[in-house]
Tab-separated table of C-alpha atoms in Angstrom:
chain	number	residue	atom	x	y	z
A	1	MET	CA	185.258	122.462	156.206
A	2	SER	CA	182.500	125.247	155.370
A	3	PRO	CA	183.732	128.460	154.447
A	4	TYR	CA	181.120	129.819	156.677
A	5	ILE	CA	182.070	128.230	159.876
A	6	SER	CA	185.822	128.778	160.916
A	7	ASN	CA	185.244	127.566	164.247
A	8	ALA	CA	183.013	124.584	163.863
A	9	ALA	CA	184.780	122.538	166.403
A	10	ALA	CA	184.411	125.210	169.019
A	11	TRP	CA	180.783	125.653	168.407
A	12	GLN	CA	180.162	121.938	168.301
A	13	GLU	CA	181.746	121.885	171.544
A	14	SER	CA	179.628	124.497	172.889
A	15	TRP	CA	176.420	122.983	171.666
A	16	ASP	CA	177.535	119.831	173.292
A	17	ARG	CA	178.062	121.324	176.767
A	18	GLN	CA	174.883	123.222	176.510
A	19	GLN	CA	172.718	120.053	175.609
A	20	GLU	CA	174.655	117.930	178.336
A	21	ALA	CA	173.123	120.527	180.951
A	22	TYR	CA	169.469	119.208	179.928
A	23	LEU	CA	170.600	115.856	179.438
A	24	PRO	CA	173.356	114.756	181.909
A	25	ASP	CA	173.273	111.077	180.243
A	26	ARG	CA	173.347	112.369	176.717
A	27	GLU	CA	176.565	110.268	175.654
A	28	HIS	CA	175.229	106.938	177.331
A	29	ARG	CA	171.893	106.943	175.496
A	30	VAL	CA	173.780	107.738	171.984
A	31	ALA	CA	176.018	105.023	172.865
A	32	THR	CA	173.261	102.670	173.683
A	33	MET	CA	171.640	103.623	170.370
A	34	LEU	CA	174.908	102.615	168.352
A	35	ASP	CA	175.008	99.271	170.309
A	36	ALA	CA	171.810	98.524	168.726
A	37	VAL	CA	172.733	99.413	165.257
A	38	ASP	CA	175.710	97.224	166.080
A	39	ALA	CA	173.606	94.215	166.803
A	40	VAL	CA	171.363	94.597	164.025
A	41	ARG	CA	173.885	95.597	161.124
A	42	GLU	CA	174.911	93.191	158.635
A	43	ALA	CA	178.400	92.619	157.237
A	44	THR	CA	178.202	95.558	154.686
A	45	PRO	CA	179.078	99.181	155.822
A	46	PRO	CA	175.663	100.267	157.754
A	47	ARG	CA	173.556	102.888	155.853
A	48	LEU	CA	172.273	105.401	158.749
A	49	LEU	CA	169.784	108.056	158.902
A	50	ASP	CA	170.261	110.707	161.320
A	51	LEU	CA	166.685	112.255	161.564
A	52	ALA	CA	166.384	116.044	162.740
A	53	GLY	CA	170.399	115.374	163.423
A	54	GLY	CA	170.897	119.115	164.263
A	55	THR	CA	174.863	119.780	164.332
A	56	GLY	CA	175.526	116.115	163.858
A	57	THR	CA	175.611	114.564	167.374
A	58	ILE	CA	174.625	111.310	166.345
A	59	SER	CA	176.482	111.502	163.068
A	60	LEU	CA	179.630	112.100	164.301
A	61	ARG	CA	179.447	109.279	167.065
A	62	ALA	CA	178.362	106.882	164.437
A	63	LEU	CA	181.274	107.459	162.249
A	64	HIS	CA	183.599	107.136	164.999
A	65	ARG	CA	182.188	103.744	165.971
A	66	PHE	CA	181.421	102.759	162.219
A	67	PRO	CA	184.122	104.790	160.227
A	68	ASP	CA	183.005	103.232	156.849
A	69	ALA	CA	179.179	104.124	157.775
A	70	GLU	CA	177.170	105.615	155.017
A	71	VAL	CA	175.220	108.608	156.740
A	72	THR	CA	172.244	110.728	155.804
A	73	LEU	CA	171.531	113.751	157.968
A	74	VAL	CA	168.263	115.379	157.881
A	75	ASP	CA	167.313	118.911	159.452
A	76	LEU	CA	165.729	122.206	158.636
A	77	ASP	CA	167.619	124.551	161.100
A	78	PRO	CA	170.077	126.368	158.761
A	79	VAL	CA	172.502	127.173	161.732
A	80	LEU	CA	172.669	123.626	162.947
A	81	LEU	CA	172.814	122.360	159.385
A	82	ALA	CA	175.588	124.730	159.049
A	83	LEU	CA	177.604	123.397	161.937
A	84	ALA	CA	176.775	119.825	160.705
A	85	ASN	CA	178.178	120.509	157.191
A	86	ALA	CA	181.468	121.996	158.873
A	87	SER	CA	181.786	119.204	161.146
A	88	LEU	CA	181.115	116.344	159.135
A	89	GLY	CA	182.340	117.668	155.641
A	90	ASP	CA	182.210	114.806	152.979
A	91	ARG	CA	181.649	112.135	155.545
A	92	ALA	CA	177.946	112.594	155.427
A	93	THR	CA	175.392	113.581	153.313
A	94	ILE	CA	173.221	116.655	154.538
A	95	VAL	CA	169.849	117.220	153.677
A	96	SER	CA	167.479	120.169	154.564
A	97	ALA	CA	164.061	119.193	154.782
A	98	ASP	CA	160.883	119.762	156.978
A	99	LEU	CA	159.476	116.817	158.821
A	100	HIS	CA	156.132	118.395	159.279
A	101	GLN	CA	155.720	118.147	155.488
A	102	PRO	CA	154.981	114.246	154.195
A	103	ASP	CA	157.316	114.949	151.200
A	104	TRP	CA	160.682	115.120	153.480
A	105	VAL	CA	161.517	111.444	152.348
A	106	THR	CA	161.844	112.625	148.529
A	107	ALA	CA	164.836	114.714	149.677
A	108	LEU	CA	166.794	111.372	150.898
A	109	PRO	CA	169.442	110.085	148.824
A	110	HIS	CA	168.361	106.345	149.296
A	111	GLN	CA	165.013	104.652	149.581
A	112	ARG	CA	166.157	102.277	152.469
A	113	TYR	CA	168.444	102.194	155.660
A	114	ASP	CA	169.777	100.051	157.705
A	115	ALA	CA	168.947	102.240	160.916
A	116	VAL	CA	167.008	105.607	161.277
A	117	LEU	CA	168.063	107.170	164.746
A	118	THR	CA	166.880	110.536	166.316
A	119	ALA	CA	167.426	111.977	169.599
A	120	THR	CA	165.525	114.734	171.573
A	121	ALA	CA	163.928	116.244	168.530
A	122	LEU	CA	160.611	114.763	167.859
A	123	HIS	CA	158.823	116.287	170.916
A	124	TRP	CA	158.478	119.311	168.780
A	125	LEU	CA	155.996	117.762	166.623
A	126	PRO	CA	152.397	117.784	167.001
A	127	PRO	CA	150.657	114.310	168.099
A	128	ASP	CA	149.114	113.525	164.738
A	129	ARG	CA	152.039	114.374	162.788
A	130	LEU	CA	154.496	112.320	164.718
A	131	ALA	CA	152.349	109.329	164.287
A	132	THR	CA	152.033	109.892	160.717
A	133	LEU	CA	155.919	110.260	160.629
A	134	TYR	CA	156.355	106.952	162.388
A	135	THR	CA	154.333	105.392	159.359
A	136	GLU	CA	156.680	107.494	157.001
A	137	ILE	CA	159.942	106.024	158.330
A	138	HIS	CA	158.782	102.215	158.568
A	139	PRO	CA	159.245	101.779	154.773
A	140	LEU	CA	162.731	103.567	154.882
A	141	LEU	CA	163.843	100.428	156.681
A	142	ARG	CA	165.136	97.353	155.210
A	143	PRO	CA	164.030	94.195	156.765
A	144	GLY	CA	165.810	93.911	159.931
A	145	GLY	CA	166.465	97.426	160.241
A	146	LEU	CA	166.280	99.524	163.153
A	147	PHE	CA	164.476	102.615	164.334
A	148	VAL	CA	165.247	104.379	167.555
A	149	ASN	CA	163.805	107.484	169.171
A	150	ALA	CA	165.588	108.523	172.314
A	151	ASP	CA	163.576	111.498	173.834
A	152	HIS	CA	161.560	112.761	176.812
A	153	MET	CA	159.304	110.026	177.385
A	154	PRO	CA	158.068	109.517	181.154
A	155	ASP	CA	156.840	106.519	182.706
A	156	ASP	CA	153.198	106.841	182.913
A	157	ALA	CA	153.087	104.327	185.760
A	158	LEU	CA	155.154	106.607	187.947
A	159	PRO	CA	153.424	109.997	187.849
A	160	GLU	CA	154.655	111.339	191.294
A	161	LEU	CA	158.132	110.321	190.882
A	162	THR	CA	158.124	111.722	187.491
A	163	LYS	CA	157.414	115.287	188.809
A	164	ARG	CA	160.058	115.178	191.452
A	165	LEU	CA	162.760	113.939	188.987
A	166	LEU	CA	161.602	116.859	186.624
A	167	ALA	CA	161.991	119.331	189.500
A	168	ARG	CA	165.278	118.072	190.554
A	169	ALA	CA	166.756	118.172	187.142
A	170	GLU	CA	165.677	121.820	186.735
A	171	GLU	CA	167.069	122.827	190.028
A	172	HIS	CA	170.264	121.599	188.883
A	173	GLN	CA	170.317	123.011	185.411
A	174	ALA	CA	169.502	126.332	187.143
A	175	ALA	CA	172.097	126.007	189.211
A	176	ARG	CA	174.729	125.455	186.478
A	177	HIS	CA	173.467	128.311	184.264
A	178	ALA	CA	173.428	130.538	187.401
A	179	ALA	CA	177.042	129.586	187.929
A	180	GLY	CA	178.026	130.201	184.276
A	181	ALA	CA	179.117	126.590	184.076
A	182	VAL	CA	177.271	126.140	180.723
A	183	LEU	CA	175.183	128.034	178.553
A	184	SER	CA	171.477	127.814	178.608
A	185	TRP	CA	169.385	127.199	175.534
A	186	SER	CA	168.584	130.934	174.966
A	187	GLN	CA	172.091	131.846	175.991
A	188	TRP	CA	173.775	129.769	173.230
A	189	TRP	CA	171.502	131.298	170.681
A	190	GLN	CA	172.195	134.643	171.686
A	191	GLN	CA	175.981	133.862	171.267
A	192	ALA	CA	175.108	132.427	167.778
A	193	GLU	CA	173.443	135.718	166.850
A	194	GLN	CA	176.506	137.619	168.009
A	195	ASP	CA	178.639	135.621	165.839
A	196	PRO	CA	179.487	137.167	162.349
A	197	THR	CA	179.242	134.081	160.571
A	198	LEU	CA	176.181	132.427	162.240
A	199	ALA	CA	174.103	136.052	162.489
A	200	PRO	CA	172.784	135.412	158.902
A	201	LEU	CA	171.829	132.013	159.655
A	202	VAL	CA	170.121	132.809	162.809
A	203	ARG	CA	168.175	135.491	160.859
A	204	GLN	CA	167.086	132.673	158.432
A	205	ARG	CA	165.770	130.404	161.414
A	206	HIS	CA	163.849	133.196	162.684
A	207	ALA	CA	162.051	133.598	159.185
A	208	ILE	CA	161.538	129.579	159.570
A	209	TYR	CA	160.336	129.411	163.183
A	210	PRO	CA	158.816	132.958	163.692
A	211	THR	CA	157.429	132.008	166.958
A	212	GLY	CA	160.186	129.176	167.933
A	213	HIS	CA	159.328	125.864	167.663
A	214	SER	CA	155.699	124.508	168.472
A	215	PRO	CA	155.257	123.695	172.433
A	216	GLU	CA	157.072	120.775	173.752
A	217	TRP	CA	154.889	117.679	173.617
A	218	THR	CA	156.081	114.668	175.765
A	219	PRO	CA	153.702	111.823	175.935
A	220	PRO	CA	155.019	108.675	178.048
A	221	VAL	CA	156.625	105.754	176.617
A	222	SER	CA	153.189	103.786	176.152
A	223	TRP	CA	152.164	106.563	173.352
A	224	HIS	CA	155.029	105.952	171.386
A	225	LEU	CA	155.001	102.388	171.593
A	226	THR	CA	151.366	102.253	170.428
A	227	ALA	CA	151.853	104.508	167.730
A	228	LEU	CA	154.678	102.479	166.516
A	229	ARG	CA	152.733	99.459	166.245
A	230	ALA	CA	149.915	100.950	164.334
A	231	ALA	CA	152.604	102.178	162.079
A	232	GLY	CA	153.362	98.639	161.317
A	233	PHE	CA	156.450	97.877	163.250
A	234	THR	CA	156.360	94.148	164.347
A	235	GLU	CA	158.677	94.553	167.451
A	236	VAL	CA	158.882	97.607	169.599
A	237	GLY	CA	160.140	98.331	173.202
A	238	THR	CA	162.135	100.386	175.561
A	239	LEU	CA	165.788	100.402	174.728
A	240	TRP	CA	167.170	102.549	177.472
A	241	ARG	CA	165.707	104.571	180.283
A	242	GLY	CA	167.287	107.557	181.962
A	243	ALA	CA	165.056	109.332	184.737
A	244	THR	CA	162.340	110.814	182.624
A	245	ASP	CA	163.849	110.312	179.422
A	246	ALA	CA	163.918	107.052	177.378
A	247	ALA	CA	164.793	105.439	173.945
A	248	ILE	CA	162.454	103.159	172.496
A	249	ALA	CA	163.349	100.951	169.695
A	250	ALA	CA	161.344	99.211	166.743
A	251	LEU	CA	161.925	96.874	163.938
A	252	PRO	CA	159.707	96.623	160.821
């Protein structure tokens, strides 16, 4: 366990609860992603890349599902990386790298992976950078490998229903936050800033993101599928959908 985080399990639980307020089907989407990994993996232990992996949500569940998996987690946020380190220990390789920069791949311990997985993270990247990132992910996959991105991806054929679903979700989130059932995003970071072990890392985070992340950009599923085809993936489609979110899968 990291010497900097003595209560990693509590912080991990707090992060999960905060995230679930925004993503009530969070566990289901991750389980679906891992079902897809199970479908394509070969007899050898799977080698997985958890892209923009944060506190290790996908990595922890992947290791529970595939105890012998070889996992690499990549992120840039020092707070979330510290929690990932404390939670995963030597069960995963933790890498600090900036997905905004094309040289992020040079920080990886391996050149090929059986699966690259990411959830609710890449919407922070601008359109041109995300399209380019897809081209950088393609050569990281072995033949027959799998890429899955689960994120906010509305169905562009349902614009009016999408608006209503988003409004309903926001009302539900606001009610839970007002009742104190869970922390909001901003409240969670305020709590982290008050923790003596995390506070220095929060300050480092502010230096990396002086104005916060870039504005969220949530194109429809069709944009992602088009971008993945342009990146060279031969098989692309929607693996899972939940209201205005979806998981798209692609094979090289």
